[in-house]
Amino acid sequence: MSLINAYLLVGAILFAVGMVGFLSRRNLIMMFLSTEIMLQGVILNLVGFGLKHGQLAGQAFAMFLVVTAAVEAGLALGLVLLLFRRQKTLDVEAWQTLHG
Amino acid sequence: MHVLYAFGAVGAAGLYLSLPSARRAGRPLRWAGAILGAAALGAAAVYWTRWIGPAFGGRSFFVAFAAIAVIAAARAVTHPRPARSAMYFVLVVLAVTGLCVLAAAPFLGAVLAIVCGGAILVTYAFVVTLAREGLQTAYNRTAREPVAAVTLGFVMVASTLQAMVSTDQIAAQAPEKASAYTRPISTHHTKSNEIPTHGAAIDPAAVNGDQGNIRAVGGTLMTTYIMALGVAGVLLLAAMAGVAALARKRIDPAAWGDGTTERWKDKSGRAKERESESSRPDMRAEA
Amino acid sequence: MTLAASEFGALGVAMLIPLLPLSGAGLVGLLGPRARRSASHWPVILGVGGAMLCSLVLLGAVQGIAADDPAQFANSYKICSWITHSWIAPANRLSFDINFRIDPLTAIMLTMVCTVSLLTLLCSRDDMRGHLRRGGRRRPERGYERFFALMSLFVFSMCTLVLAGNFLLLYLGFEAVGLCSYLLIGFHYQRPAAAAAAKKAFLVNRIGDFGFALGILFIYLWLSPHVQTNEDPLDYQVAFRYITADALSQRQCTIIALLLLCGAVGKSAQLPLQVWLPDAAEAPPPVSALIHSVTTAAAGIYMVVRCGPIFAASPTAMAVVASIGAITALFAATIALAQYDIRRILAYSTISQLGYMFLGVGVFAADSAIFHLFTHAFFKPLLLLAAGSMTSAMGGITDVRQFGGLRRVLPVTSATFVIGALALAGFPLLSGFFSEGEIVRAGFAAHPILGLIGLATGALTAFYAFRMVFLALGGRERIPQGIQRHQAGKWMAASLVLLAAGAIGAGYVGVTFEDGGLAGFIKPHGPFHEFLEPVVVPLAGTAVPPQRGADQSVVPQLGGYGDYTLTCVSGALSMIGIALAYLLYARRRGWGEAVRNAAPQVCRLLHDGYCIDEVNDTLVVRPLRRTAALLHGMDRFIVDGVVRTVSMVPRAIGLALRKLQTGSLQGYGVTMAGGLVLIVLIVWLAG
């Protein structure tokens, strides 16, 4: 396994760990944190693929991804605050009324 | 190769055990989980280094940073307290920064550290402070569907690994097919070959050329990806507007209403009003 | 030979005869509720009166043709095409037509129908009004205009039936008559008894009409291979021509004749379908008058006589007709002995008299049967209308035990009632005497038992008729409490008197005034019978089956009308019956009670009509109801169950799929991640 594949593997592991956290934690803030961990994994993946193709496109894409991550974090945390104000809890299971 | 799957499975089991749960024997099990995870990681690392051979010396930084990233991510995900998790997240970001520097992308690493580790994390810290409601809330201490989550994560990693390995084997056996996997993304780039990494770290000059990383990345962004840059700017503007719209209401932790007022007339015709309260009865404030 | 409308000549008035009552019905039915209701009777009376005049003209024209060229009566006069062929399968049909057959039988029946209907309508003008006076005139009842419209429709349907020249139009007339009976019997439909009686009448007629329809279908089916193209096997002239030429085997003729007889039995209330006529007494009296005398009851007899060639070709059928007639006559007469409701007595007497007519037809004395129908059409409406007047004067009470001695209270009514009863009983020199006597004579000539049954029935008829008279009119005056008495209106009185005159004198058209015979100057077989000769050739001959002449045509045996011996015997028996009734019910009422107490079970049995209704209920009605309930259950549970099960499938699928919507974000996340992993696995393993 070459170094580049190692980058891809570490990126995959980070992504999986982040996904586990997103799916299993009940705290809204913890869920978004796990999302950020997944994003880190994606960044590593992009860097690895950039190396694989010998281009700087990977890094550029990762830059945009960082921008998106920042935007998303800001908006998500604003929404989390609003949700907390409505239900007085950060439990994601307080928002289950739209069920069949 | 299949040994790595076994290590992965053990690591997944360790992660599962460390996830917060309401089991009575929670604490010892969580320690057990942590130990399992660490053991799996160590074994994988050992296996890998043994496999590569003498090139391990040049890879030591990589292994260290990777280990820190994975461990910190696992701890961030499994810690019951959000504040501590945020700290571990910082560690993840720093480790990924190091990995980026090792990959001859120092600018990206700096951006990561500043934006993710700085801005995003600080925002998280603020929100954790604002939305605080006691240390031992029930939902922080239980995980939902840990089995499904861990299984899915493991299968994902395993399939990714297998995909990587099989493409490597194809590339080794049939070089003409290898070009199919290393096709350039676009015709704008001249370099379409993989950066050689046999036994050594990555050569920055091979990646960035003569100009250095910042100049190279900046040039790429301003020439090839100028449109995307503009769109990113617009995205940031939209986000600012959105956050401003969201945060219009007064955030007052002492006020337990959601800002609307109910008005009605009682039996004698007098107008009465009341601040509306949470719809969950157990969450209403005791007046 | 079929003649088109332009060749009708003087017989063109035949087209007016059904049309005038129909237009009267339409006028009153459509405009009646909005226009002056109390004048609703005028269009109808004018229509039926016009029809009566046209029928008299027709009678004259037919008499003229009978004198010149009797063979012309076999023609059919086509009015228009009715059902054109394109969607009726057989290839050799052009169309089914509306055509008329005009011969002496038609002319006589039409005259009878229109005259009696007119008199009845004149009577019902007074009868259908309430008892309250307003400005010298009584207020019309609710539904006044409906009554007259329906009566006019009734007359129209009977005229169509009589004039019909093919079986299809005859069936139409049959059904129309049945419909009008239903509508008119149930005229006071808010009374449950009347509604039930109407339903019963319709259903029983339906059973008979089913057999009738089968008979017509068989005629069509079995004659179609024999007829040439463009000939309609349902046209009378075609059908009778082929049947008398032996186109069908005797068994086929028997089957057809028996099926046609079903229809006649249903309409004319013979055994076993006589159950509707006693219950039809719920109808208003004018309706009863029409039904019993000239319309529904007469339709059956008319149809049997009209289909003479078919019946004559099958001795079995004739025997069946005769036996049904005889048994019914005796049966109904015995039941009438024990009834107390005056309308029921008259209903059973109608059944009995119709039995006489069937007996006459069955013993090859069809002209006598029609003669009896003719006289019956005078005295039966008379009796019914007079009885109606009596019951309405008594405030609706029909039980003869509860009123009596009305002869001083209602003079005209009771006098005409007595005349009608005398005619019914066959008192010498009244109309019934002659006609009943002829049938008895014909019965004896065929088979002694039939003759004896006839005589016995005659005696019983006289007895129960005068039992009714003496109970209702005789004795002290007994009027139920609190009833306002009123006389019959002048229209009613006039029509009653006219009918009474007919009851007395109608018999004399059937006798010849010559030397010899009864009373020195009366001989049987008068102009009536001569007039009918060309029609009833296959069925006449006074109980002697027709012979086949050298040219294969039927030669009637016209000699031997005998003398009046048997008629005098029946007359004597009727006088004895009257005297017995007088004794038991007028003079010594105690003897009547003693007779009744001597055999209470017999009296109860007779009063209940031999429990025929209960038998029908148990054998027919209840099993049918249970079958219907069973089928209804099958429909509800099996058929609807299948449909409901099919409809449950989407609901079940929906209910199952609903479980996927848990509402939890992470649940959806797990599902999404699972899907992603699945796709990755598929791509990896398959690629």
mmCIF file of N, CA, C and O in Angstrom, chain B residues 8 14 53 61 129 215 238:
data_model
loop_
_atom_site.group_PDB
_atom_site.id
_atom_site.type_symbol
_atom_site.label_atom_id
_atom_site.label_comp_id
_atom_site.label_asym_id
_atom_site.label_seq_id
_atom_site.Cartn_x
_atom_site.Cartn_y
_atom_site.Cartn_z
ATOM 1 N N GLY B 8 -9.642 -4.115 11.520
ATOM 2 C CA GLY B 8 -10.731 -3.165 11.408
ATOM 3 C C GLY B 8 -11.934 -3.597 12.215
ATOM 4 O O GLY B 8 -12.597 -2.783 12.874
ATOM 5 N N GLY B 14 -14.276 -2.118 19.320
ATOM 6 C CA GLY B 14 -13.836 -1.215 20.359
ATOM 7 C C GLY B 14 -14.585 0.092 20.343
ATOM 8 O O GLY B 14 -15.006 0.621 21.378
ATOM 9 N N GLY B 53 8.501 -2.130 5.204
ATOM 10 C CA GLY B 53 9.946 -2.396 5.249
ATOM 11 C C GLY B 53 10.749 -1.170 5.662
ATOM 12 O O GLY B 53 10.327 -0.354 6.494
ATOM 13 N N PHE B 61 6.408 10.232 10.563
ATOM 14 C CA PHE B 61 5.531 11.368 10.862
ATOM 15 C C PHE B 61 4.106 11.086 10.432
ATOM 16 O O PHE B 61 3.137 11.434 11.106
ATOM 17 N N THR B 129 -21.605 26.711 25.355
ATOM 18 C CA THR B 129 -21.806 27.506 26.567
ATOM 19 C C THR B 129 -23.235 28.020 26.666
ATOM 20 O O THR B 129 -23.845 27.996 27.738
ATOM 21 N N ARG B 215 2.017 29.997 -4.110
ATOM 22 C CA ARG B 215 1.898 30.622 -5.407
ATOM 23 C C ARG B 215 1.199 29.705 -6.391
ATOM 24 O O ARG B 215 0.368 30.136 -7.183
ATOM 25 N N ALA B 238 -24.338 34.693 1.308
ATOM 26 C CA ALA B 238 -25.657 34.143 1.633
ATOM 27 C C ALA B 238 -25.692 33.624 3.052
ATOM 28 O O ALA B 238 -26.670 33.799 3.780
#
